Amino acid sequence: MIYPLYRVVSSLLPFVATLNLWRRSLREPDYRIRIKERFGFAPPSIRPGSIWVHAVSAGEVIAAEMVVNQLLQSSSTQRVLITTTTPAGSAEVSRRFGNRVDHCYMPYDAQRCIRRFINLTRPRALILIETELWPNLLNITRQEGIDVCLLNARLSARSARRYQLVPSLTKRMLNSITMIVSQYEDTAERFRKLGFPKAGMHVTGNIKFDLSISEETQRSADIGREKWRGERPCWLAASTHPGEEEVVLEAHLKARETHPDLLLVLVPRHPHRTHDVEVLASTRSLTTARYSDAFQSVDVLVVDQMGVLLEMCGVADVAFIGGSLEGTGGHNPVEPAVFGVPLLMGPDRMNFEEVCARFVDSGCLTTVHNEDELASELLGLLNDPDLRKRQGDAARLVVDENRGAAESQFRIVSNWLHAAS
């Protein structure tokens, strides 16, 4: 009974979701663009027969980059279609792949929208990045004979419990998936307990550890160090959310009592919140400048562009990872770690449990709960260059020791596609 009910309710989804798009577009105008695609009207330029890769937003696009590049390199005739849900994800596709792939927004999970999209694009197979389980999407792809792979899959204990509340719907979705390539064994075991067969499960590690620093990124980081900080100490607050910026700014004020020239590079998760962050800083008498502006010597540099977080990791001495103090589940700690930067993070890290555990075990990720703890740990690292170097080297070593998932995942996906063709 659950799926028929979902099917009826989801028929209203396009109307409700469009209202939500309008609301979000008041802050992010890009949500008003290409709305027809969300109803399944794929652009005519999209060629049929592609491998369809769905990556929700920028983080998933970045995670998929190496596998997609390997797919494109494996055959000169291989076509790849990447769908995203957010404008940030769309921009990341353009930035990383240009015209080497087809791209549009993912249609709403309503039957008409999904069927229209599949009829127009006729994908060869579908690869879902991380955990994107939508009942109509999976039901229709199964009906159409389209094999589905869940790649770099992660499933927290909390999410698994939610799926257990609707066992018939969960089983129906999992029966529509051909293969799951899991980041870690804990996720694999949770999928098995939900009913996914062991034979279709692979465990490879997390492809986010395969991040590398290009010459261009290193050059941009070097320029940023010279332009923004010079000889000043500097710390980074990456991918922050509402409620966290206040904590970060208060910690910054406390740390500046010891280091008056300390620079904070503050990167809100959503760039459209730049003005809000500037207001919060100004109420604390902190001067600010935007990354996109001409150089100014300021207390806080607010990054107002997508796609530059990695290079800013190379500017900082210490990094705080946002989304970890206010219930979001945390964000990716690998980006600063690859530059050898010690890590500070709140206790909420559901989205990266296994990744964070490796840094914690190596002594290079410290948990903070509030502004006092953040300021204290930050000062401890700023005041002790040897400690900072030890933790930074340990963070980089964790990344190096966990590389290789992308190659394993590409090999598994290649064999799967060959068997499916």
CSV table of C-alpha atoms in Angstrom, one decimal:
chain,number,residue,atom,x,y,z
A,1,MET,CA,0.0,0.0,0.0
A,2,ILE,CA,2.9,2.4,0.7
A,3,TYR,CA,4.1,2.7,-2.9
A,4,PRO,CA,0.6,3.3,-4.5
A,5,LEU,CA,0.1,6.0,-1.8
A,6,TYR,CA,3.5,7.5,-2.6
A,7,ARG,CA,2.7,7.5,-6.3
A,8,VAL,CA,-0.5,9.5,-5.7
A,9,VAL,CA,1.2,12.0,-3.3
A,10,SER,CA,4.2,12.4,-5.6
A,11,SER,CA,1.9,13.5,-8.4
A,12,LEU,CA,1.6,16.7,-6.4
A,13,LEU,CA,5.3,17.1,-6.0
A,14,PRO,CA,6.0,19.2,-9.1
A,15,PHE,CA,3.6,21.9,-7.9
A,16,VAL,CA,4.9,21.9,-4.3
A,17,ALA,CA,8.5,21.8,-5.4
A,18,THR,CA,8.0,24.6,-7.9
A,19,LEU,CA,6.7,26.8,-5.1
A,20,ASN,CA,9.8,25.9,-3.2
A,21,LEU,CA,12.0,26.8,-6.2
A,22,TRP,CA,10.3,30.2,-6.4
A,23,ARG,CA,11.0,30.7,-2.6
A,24,ARG,CA,14.7,29.7,-3.0
A,25,SER,CA,15.0,31.9,-6.1
A,26,LEU,CA,14.4,35.0,-4.0
A,27,ARG,CA,17.9,34.4,-2.6
A,28,GLU,CA,19.4,32.3,-5.4
A,29,PRO,CA,18.0,33.6,-8.8
A,30,ASP,CA,19.6,30.6,-10.6
A,31,TYR,CA,16.7,28.5,-9.3
A,32,ARG,CA,14.4,30.3,-11.8
A,33,ILE,CA,16.4,29.1,-14.8
A,34,ARG,CA,15.7,25.9,-16.8
A,35,ILE,CA,12.6,25.0,-14.8
A,36,LYS,CA,11.2,22.9,-17.7
A,37,GLU,CA,14.0,20.4,-17.1
A,38,ARG,CA,12.7,19.7,-13.7
A,39,PHE,CA,9.5,18.5,-15.3
A,40,GLY,CA,11.4,16.0,-17.5
A,41,PHE,CA,11.7,18.1,-20.6
A,42,ALA,CA,15.3,17.3,-21.4
A,43,PRO,CA,17.1,19.6,-23.8
A,44,PRO,CA,17.1,18.4,-27.5
A,45,SER,CA,20.9,18.5,-27.4
A,46,ILE,CA,21.0,15.5,-25.1
A,47,ARG,CA,21.8,12.4,-27.1
A,48,PRO,CA,20.1,9.1,-26.3
A,49,GLY,CA,22.1,6.0,-25.1
A,50,SER,CA,24.2,7.8,-22.6
A,51,ILE,CA,25.4,6.5,-19.2
A,52,TRP,CA,23.3,8.6,-16.9
A,53,VAL,CA,25.1,9.9,-13.7
A,54,HIS,CA,23.0,11.7,-11.1
A,55,ALA,CA,25.0,13.9,-8.6
A,56,VAL,CA,22.8,16.0,-6.4
A,57,SER,CA,25.0,19.0,-5.9
A,58,ALA,CA,28.6,20.2,-6.1
A,59,GLY,CA,30.0,17.8,-3.6
A,60,GLU,CA,28.7,14.8,-5.4
A,61,VAL,CA,29.8,16.1,-8.8
A,62,ILE,CA,33.4,16.5,-7.4
A,63,ALA,CA,33.2,12.9,-6.0
A,64,ALA,CA,32.1,11.6,-9.4
A,65,GLU,CA,34.7,13.4,-11.4
A,66,MET,CA,37.4,10.8,-11.6
A,67,VAL,CA,35.0,7.9,-12.5
A,68,VAL,CA,33.3,10.1,-15.1
A,69,ASN,CA,36.7,11.1,-16.6
A,70,GLN,CA,37.7,7.4,-16.8
A,71,LEU,CA,34.4,6.5,-18.5
A,72,LEU,CA,35.0,9.2,-21.1
A,73,GLN,CA,38.6,8.2,-21.6
A,74,SER,CA,37.7,4.5,-21.9
A,75,SER,CA,35.9,5.0,-25.3
A,76,SER,CA,35.9,7.8,-27.8
A,77,THR,CA,32.2,7.1,-28.4
A,78,GLN,CA,31.2,6.9,-24.7
A,79,ARG,CA,28.5,9.4,-23.9
A,80,VAL,CA,27.8,10.6,-20.3
A,81,LEU,CA,24.7,12.6,-19.1
A,82,ILE,CA,25.1,14.2,-15.7
A,83,THR,CA,22.0,15.5,-13.9
A,84,THR,CA,22.1,17.6,-10.7
A,85,THR,CA,19.4,19.0,-8.4
A,86,THR,CA,21.0,22.3,-7.4
A,87,PRO,CA,22.4,25.3,-9.4
A,88,ALA,CA,25.7,24.8,-7.5
A,89,GLY,CA,25.9,21.2,-8.9
A,90,SER,CA,25.1,22.5,-12.4
A,91,ALA,CA,27.9,25.1,-12.2
A,92,GLU,CA,30.3,22.4,-11.0
A,93,VAL,CA,29.5,20.2,-14.0
A,94,SER,CA,30.2,23.1,-16.4
A,95,ARG,CA,33.4,23.9,-14.5
A,96,ARG,CA,34.8,20.4,-14.5
A,97,PHE,CA,33.5,18.8,-17.7
A,98,GLY,CA,32.6,21.7,-20.1
A,99,ASN,CA,31.0,20.2,-23.2
A,100,ARG,CA,32.5,16.8,-22.7
A,101,VAL,CA,29.3,15.6,-21.1
A,102,ASP,CA,25.6,16.3,-21.5
A,103,HIS,CA,23.9,18.0,-18.6
A,104,CYS,CA,20.5,19.1,-17.3
A,105,TYR,CA,18.6,19.1,-14.0
A,106,MET,CA,17.1,16.0,-12.5
A,107,PRO,CA,13.3,15.7,-13.0
A,108,TYR,CA,11.0,15.7,-10.0
A,109,ASP,CA,10.2,12.2,-8.7
A,110,ALA,CA,6.7,12.2,-10.2
A,111,GLN,CA,5.8,9.4,-12.7
A,112,ARG,CA,5.0,11.8,-15.6
A,113,CYS,CA,8.2,13.7,-15.2
A,114,ILE,CA,10.5,10.6,-14.9
A,115,ARG,CA,8.8,8.8,-17.8
A,116,ARG,CA,9.0,11.9,-20.0
A,117,PHE,CA,12.7,12.3,-19.2
A,118,ILE,CA,13.6,8.7,-19.9
A,119,ASN,CA,11.6,8.6,-23.1
A,120,LEU,CA,13.5,11.6,-24.3
A,121,THR,CA,17.0,10.5,-23.2
A,122,ARG,CA,16.8,6.7,-23.3
A,123,PRO,CA,19.8,6.2,-21.0
A,124,ARG,CA,21.9,3.0,-21.2
A,125,ALA,CA,22.4,2.8,-17.4
A,126,LEU,CA,22.0,4.9,-14.3
A,127,ILE,CA,24.7,5.6,-11.7
A,128,LEU,CA,23.4,7.3,-8.6
A,129,ILE,CA,26.2,9.0,-6.6
A,130,GLU,CA,26.1,8.4,-2.8
A,131,THR,CA,22.5,7.8,-1.6
A,132,GLU,CA,19.7,9.1,-3.9
A,133,LEU,CA,16.8,6.7,-3.5
A,134,TRP,CA,13.6,7.9,-5.2
A,135,PRO,CA,10.7,5.4,-5.5
A,136,ASN,CA,9.3,6.4,-8.9
A,137,LEU,CA,12.7,6.8,-10.4
A,138,LEU,CA,13.8,3.3,-9.4
A,139,ASN,CA,10.4,1.8,-10.2
A,140,ILE,CA,10.4,3.2,-13.8
A,141,THR,CA,14.0,2.4,-14.5
A,142,ARG,CA,13.3,-1.2,-13.6
A,143,GLN,CA,10.3,-1.3,-15.8
A,144,GLU,CA,12.3,0.1,-18.7
A,145,GLY,CA,15.1,-2.4,-18.2
A,146,ILE,CA,17.7,0.3,-17.1
A,147,ASP,CA,20.3,-1.1,-14.8
A,148,VAL,CA,21.0,1.0,-11.7
A,149,CYS,CA,24.2,1.3,-9.7
A,150,LEU,CA,24.5,3.2,-6.4
A,151,LEU,CA,28.1,4.4,-6.4
A,152,ASN,CA,30.2,5.6,-3.4
A,153,ALA,CA,27.2,4.7,-1.3
A,154,ARG,CA,26.8,5.8,2.3
A,155,LEU,CA,24.0,5.1,4.7
A,156,SER,CA,24.1,6.3,8.3
A,157,ALA,CA,22.5,4.3,11.2
A,158,ARG,CA,19.9,7.1,11.5
A,159,SER,CA,19.0,6.9,7.8
A,160,ALA,CA,18.8,3.1,7.9
A,161,ARG,CA,16.4,3.3,10.8
A,162,ARG,CA,14.2,5.6,8.7
A,163,TYR,CA,14.1,3.1,5.8
A,164,GLN,CA,13.2,0.4,8.3
A,165,LEU,CA,10.0,2.3,9.1
A,166,VAL,CA,8.7,1.6,5.5
A,167,PRO,CA,10.0,-1.9,4.8
A,168,SER,CA,7.9,-2.6,1.7
A,169,LEU,CA,8.8,0.6,0.0
A,170,THR,CA,12.5,0.2,0.9
A,171,LYS,CA,12.5,-3.4,-0.4
A,172,ARG,CA,10.9,-2.3,-3.6
A,173,MET,CA,13.5,0.4,-4.2
A,174,LEU,CA,16.4,-1.9,-3.4
A,175,ASN,CA,15.0,-4.6,-5.7
A,176,SER,CA,15.3,-2.0,-8.5
A,177,ILE,CA,19.1,-1.5,-7.9
A,178,THR,CA,21.5,-3.9,-9.7
A,179,MET,CA,24.6,-3.1,-7.7
A,180,ILE,CA,25.7,-1.0,-4.7
A,181,VAL,CA,29.4,0.1,-4.4
A,182,SER,CA,29.7,1.1,-0.8
A,183,GLN,CA,32.2,3.4,0.8
A,184,TYR,CA,32.7,1.2,3.9
A,185,GLU,CA,31.6,-2.1,5.4
A,186,ASP,CA,29.2,-0.5,7.9
A,187,THR,CA,27.1,1.0,5.1
A,188,ALA,CA,27.2,-2.3,3.2
A,189,GLU,CA,25.9,-4.2,6.3
A,190,ARG,CA,23.1,-1.7,6.8
A,191,PHE,CA,22.0,-2.2,3.2
A,192,ARG,CA,22.1,-6.0,3.6
A,193,LYS,CA,19.9,-5.8,6.7
A,194,LEU,CA,17.5,-3.7,4.7
A,195,GLY,CA,17.3,-6.6,2.2
A,196,PHE,CA,19.9,-5.9,-0.5
A,197,PRO,CA,21.5,-9.1,-1.7
A,198,LYS,CA,25.2,-9.7,-0.6
A,199,ALA,CA,26.1,-10.7,-4.2
A,200,GLY,CA,25.4,-7.3,-5.5
A,201,MET,CA,27.5,-5.4,-2.9
A,202,HIS,CA,31.0,-4.1,-3.2
A,203,VAL,CA,33.1,-2.2,-0.7
A,204,THR,CA,35.9,0.0,-2.0
A,205,GLY,CA,36.5,2.9,0.3
A,206,ASN,CA,35.5,6.6,-0.3
A,207,ILE,CA,36.5,8.2,-3.6
A,208,LYS,CA,36.7,11.6,-1.9
A,209,PHE,CA,40.1,10.4,-0.6
A,210,ASP,CA,41.3,10.4,-4.2
A,211,LEU,CA,41.4,14.1,-4.3
A,212,SER,CA,44.6,15.5,-5.7
A,213,ILE,CA,46.0,19.1,-6.0
A,214,SER,CA,46.4,20.2,-9.6
A,215,GLU,CA,49.2,22.5,-10.5
A,216,GLU,CA,46.6,25.2,-11.2
A,217,THR,CA,45.1,24.8,-7.7
A,218,GLN,CA,48.5,24.9,-6.1
A,219,ARG,CA,49.4,28.0,-8.0
A,220,SER,CA,46.1,29.7,-7.0
A,221,ALA,CA,46.7,28.7,-3.3
A,222,ASP,CA,50.2,30.2,-3.5
A,223,ILE,CA,48.9,33.4,-5.0
A,224,GLY,CA,46.1,33.5,-2.3
A,225,ARG,CA,48.7,33.2,0.5
A,226,GLU,CA,50.7,36.1,-0.9
A,227,LYS,CA,47.7,38.2,-1.7
A,228,TRP,CA,45.5,37.8,1.3
A,229,ARG,CA,47.6,36.8,4.3
A,230,GLY,CA,51.3,37.4,3.7
A,231,GLU,CA,53.0,36.7,7.0
A,232,ARG,CA,49.8,36.8,9.0
A,233,PRO,CA,48.5,33.7,10.8
A,234,CYS,CA,45.3,32.4,9.1
A,235,TRP,CA,42.6,30.0,9.7
A,236,LEU,CA,39.7,28.7,7.6
A,237,ALA,CA,36.0,28.1,8.4
A,238,ALA,CA,34.8,25.9,5.5
A,239,SER,CA,31.2,25.3,4.4
A,240,THR,CA,29.5,27.0,7.4
A,241,HIS,CA,25.8,27.2,8.0
A,242,PRO,CA,23.5,29.7,9.8
A,243,GLY,CA,24.3,29.6,13.5
A,244,GLU,CA,27.8,28.5,12.9
A,245,GLU,CA,29.2,31.8,11.6
A,246,GLU,CA,28.3,33.4,15.0
A,247,VAL,CA,30.4,30.7,16.8
A,248,VAL,CA,33.3,31.1,14.3
A,249,LEU,CA,33.3,34.9,14.6
A,250,GLU,CA,33.2,34.9,18.4
A,251,ALA,CA,36.1,32.4,18.4
A,252,HIS,CA,38.0,34.6,16.0
A,253,LEU,CA,37.6,37.6,18.3
A,254,LYS,CA,38.9,35.5,21.2
A,255,ALA,CA,41.9,34.3,19.2
A,256,ARG,CA,42.7,37.8,18.0
A,257,GLU,CA,43.4,38.8,21.7
A,258,THR,CA,46.5,36.7,21.3
A,259,HIS,CA,47.1,37.1,17.6
A,260,PRO,CA,45.8,40.6,16.7
A,261,ASP,CA,46.7,40.2,13.0
A,262,LEU,CA,44.9,36.8,12.6
A,263,LEU,CA,43.0,36.4,9.3
A,264,LEU,CA,39.8,34.4,9.1
A,265,VAL,CA,38.8,33.0,5.7
A,266,LEU,CA,35.1,32.3,6.0
A,267,VAL,CA,33.4,30.2,3.4
A,268,PRO,CA,29.6,29.9,3.7
A,269,ARG,CA,28.2,26.7,2.3
A,270,HIS,CA,25.9,28.8,0.2
A,271,PRO,CA,27.5,31.9,-1.4
A,272,HIS,CA,24.2,33.8,-1.5
A,273,ARG,CA,24.5,34.2,2.3
A,274,THR,CA,27.6,36.4,1.9
A,275,HIS,CA,25.8,39.6,2.9
A,276,ASP,CA,24.4,37.9,6.0
A,277,VAL,CA,27.9,36.9,7.0
A,278,GLU,CA,29.2,40.4,6.4
A,279,VAL,CA,26.6,41.8,8.7
A,280,LEU,CA,27.4,39.4,11.4
A,281,ALA,CA,31.1,40.4,11.2
A,282,SER,CA,30.3,44.1,11.1
A,283,THR,CA,28.3,43.9,14.3
A,284,ARG,CA,31.5,42.6,15.9
A,285,SER,CA,33.5,45.5,14.5
A,286,LEU,CA,35.4,43.1,12.2
A,287,THR,CA,36.3,44.4,8.8
A,288,THR,CA,35.5,42.2,5.8
A,289,ALA,CA,36.2,41.8,2.1
A,290,ARG,CA,34.8,39.5,-0.5
A,291,TYR,CA,37.0,37.0,-2.4
A,292,SER,CA,35.7,38.5,-5.7
A,293,ASP,CA,36.7,42.0,-4.7
A,294,ALA,CA,40.1,43.7,-5.2
A,295,PHE,CA,42.7,43.1,-2.4
A,296,GLN,CA,42.1,44.7,1.0
A,297,SER,CA,43.8,44.1,4.3
A,298,VAL,CA,40.9,42.9,6.5
A,299,ASP,CA,40.0,40.8,9.5
A,300,VAL,CA,37.7,38.4,7.7
A,301,LEU,CA,37.8,37.3,4.0
A,302,VAL,CA,34.4,36.1,3.0
A,303,VAL,CA,34.5,33.7,0.0
A,304,ASP,CA,31.5,34.5,-2.2
A,305,GLN,CA,32.2,32.1,-5.1
A,306,MET,CA,31.8,28.4,-5.7
A,307,GLY,CA,34.7,26.3,-6.7
A,308,VAL,CA,37.5,28.0,-4.8
A,309,LEU,CA,37.3,26.2,-1.4
A,310,LEU,CA,40.1,23.8,-2.3
A,311,GLU,CA,42.6,26.6,-3.1
A,312,MET,CA,41.6,28.4,0.1
A,313,CYS,CA,42.5,25.3,2.1
A,314,GLY,CA,46.0,25.9,0.9
A,315,VAL,CA,46.0,29.4,2.3
A,316,ALA,CA,45.2,28.4,5.9
A,317,ASP,CA,47.2,27.1,8.9
A,318,VAL,CA,44.1,25.5,10.6
A,319,ALA,CA,40.7,24.5,9.3
A,320,PHE,CA,37.3,24.3,10.9
A,321,ILE,CA,34.8,22.1,9.0
A,322,GLY,CA,31.3,23.5,9.0
A,323,GLY,CA,27.9,21.8,9.0
A,324,SER,CA,29.1,20.0,12.2
A,325,LEU,CA,27.6,22.2,15.0
A,326,GLU,CA,24.0,22.7,13.9
A,327,GLY,CA,22.6,19.3,12.7
A,328,THR,CA,23.6,19.2,9.1
A,329,GLY,CA,25.8,16.2,9.4
A,330,GLY,CA,29.1,17.8,8.6
A,331,HIS,CA,31.1,18.4,5.4
A,332,ASN,CA,34.2,16.9,3.8
A,333,PRO,CA,37.4,17.2,5.8
A,334,VAL,CA,39.6,15.7,3.0
A,335,GLU,CA,40.0,19.0,1.2
A,336,PRO,CA,42.1,20.8,3.9
A,337,ALA,CA,43.7,17.5,4.9
A,338,VAL,CA,45.2,17.0,1.4
A,339,PHE,CA,47.1,20.3,2.0
A,340,GLY,CA,48.3,19.1,5.4
A,341,VAL,CA,46.1,21.4,7.4
A,342,PRO,CA,45.0,20.3,11.0
A,343,LEU,CA,41.3,19.9,11.4
A,344,LEU,CA,38.7,21.1,13.9
A,345,MET,CA,35.1,20.0,13.7
A,346,GLY,CA,31.9,19.9,15.7
A,347,PRO,CA,30.4,16.6,16.9
A,348,ASP,CA,27.8,16.3,14.1
A,349,ARG,CA,29.5,14.4,11.3
A,350,MET,CA,26.9,11.8,10.3
A,351,ASN,CA,27.6,12.4,6.6
A,352,PHE,CA,31.3,11.6,7.0
A,353,GLU,CA,31.4,9.2,10.0
A,354,GLU,CA,33.9,6.7,8.6
A,355,VAL,CA,36.1,9.4,7.0
A,356,CYS,CA,36.2,11.5,10.1
A,357,ALA,CA,37.0,8.4,12.3
A,358,ARG,CA,40.2,7.9,10.3
A,359,PHE,CA,41.4,11.5,11.0
A,360,VAL,CA,40.3,11.2,14.7
A,361,ASP,CA,42.2,8.0,15.1
A,362,SER,CA,45.3,9.6,13.7
A,363,GLY,CA,45.1,12.5,16.1
A,364,CYS,CA,44.6,15.3,13.5
A,365,LEU,CA,40.9,16.0,13.9
A,366,THR,CA,39.8,17.6,17.2
A,367,THR,CA,36.2,17.9,18.2
A,368,VAL,CA,34.8,21.3,19.5
A,369,HIS,CA,31.4,22.0,20.8
A,370,ASN,CA,31.2,25.8,21.2
A,371,GLU,CA,33.1,29.1,20.6
A,372,ASP,CA,35.3,28.7,23.7
A,373,GLU,CA,36.5,25.3,22.7
A,374,LEU,CA,37.0,26.4,19.1
A,375,ALA,CA,39.1,29.4,20.2
A,376,SER,CA,41.1,27.3,22.6
A,377,GLU,CA,42.0,24.5,20.1
A,378,LEU,CA,42.7,27.1,17.4
A,379,LEU,CA,45.1,29.0,19.7
A,380,GLY,CA,46.7,25.7,20.8
A,381,LEU,CA,47.6,25.0,17.1
A,382,LEU,CA,48.6,28.6,16.2
A,383,ASN,CA,50.9,28.8,19.3
A,384,ASP,CA,52.6,25.5,18.6
A,385,PRO,CA,54.1,25.2,15.1
A,386,ASP,CA,55.5,21.7,15.9
A,387,LEU,CA,52.0,20.4,16.9
A,388,ARG,CA,50.5,22.0,13.9
A,389,LYS,CA,53.0,20.3,11.6
A,390,ARG,CA,52.5,16.9,13.3
A,391,GLN,CA,48.8,17.1,12.9
A,392,GLY,CA,49.0,18.4,9.4
A,393,ASP,CA,51.4,15.7,8.3
A,394,ALA,CA,49.1,13.1,9.9
A,395,ALA,CA,46.1,14.5,8.0
A,396,ARG,CA,47.9,14.3,4.7
A,397,LEU,CA,49.0,10.7,5.5
A,398,VAL,CA,45.4,9.6,6.2
A,399,VAL,CA,44.5,10.9,2.7
A,400,ASP,CA,47.4,9.1,1.1
A,401,GLU,CA,46.7,5.8,2.9
A,402,ASN,CA,43.1,5.8,1.8
A,403,ARG,CA,43.5,6.5,-1.9
A,404,GLY,CA,42.6,4.1,-4.6
A,405,ALA,CA,38.8,3.9,-4.3
A,406,ALA,CA,38.2,5.7,-7.6
A,407,GLU,CA,40.3,3.1,-9.6
A,408,SER,CA,38.5,0.2,-7.9
A,409,GLN,CA,35.1,1.8,-8.5
A,410,PHE,CA,35.8,2.4,-12.1
A,411,ARG,CA,36.9,-1.2,-12.6
A,412,ILE,CA,33.7,-2.5,-11.0
A,413,VAL,CA,31.5,-0.1,-12.9
A,414,SER,CA,33.2,-1.0,-16.2
A,415,ASN,CA,32.6,-4.7,-15.6
A,416,TRP,CA,29.0,-3.9,-14.7
A,417,LEU,CA,28.4,-1.8,-17.8
A,418,HIS,CA,30.0,-4.5,-20.0
A,419,ALA,CA,27.7,-7.1,-18.5
A,420,ALA,CA,24.7,-4.9,-18.9
A,421,SER,CA,25.3,-4.1,-22.6
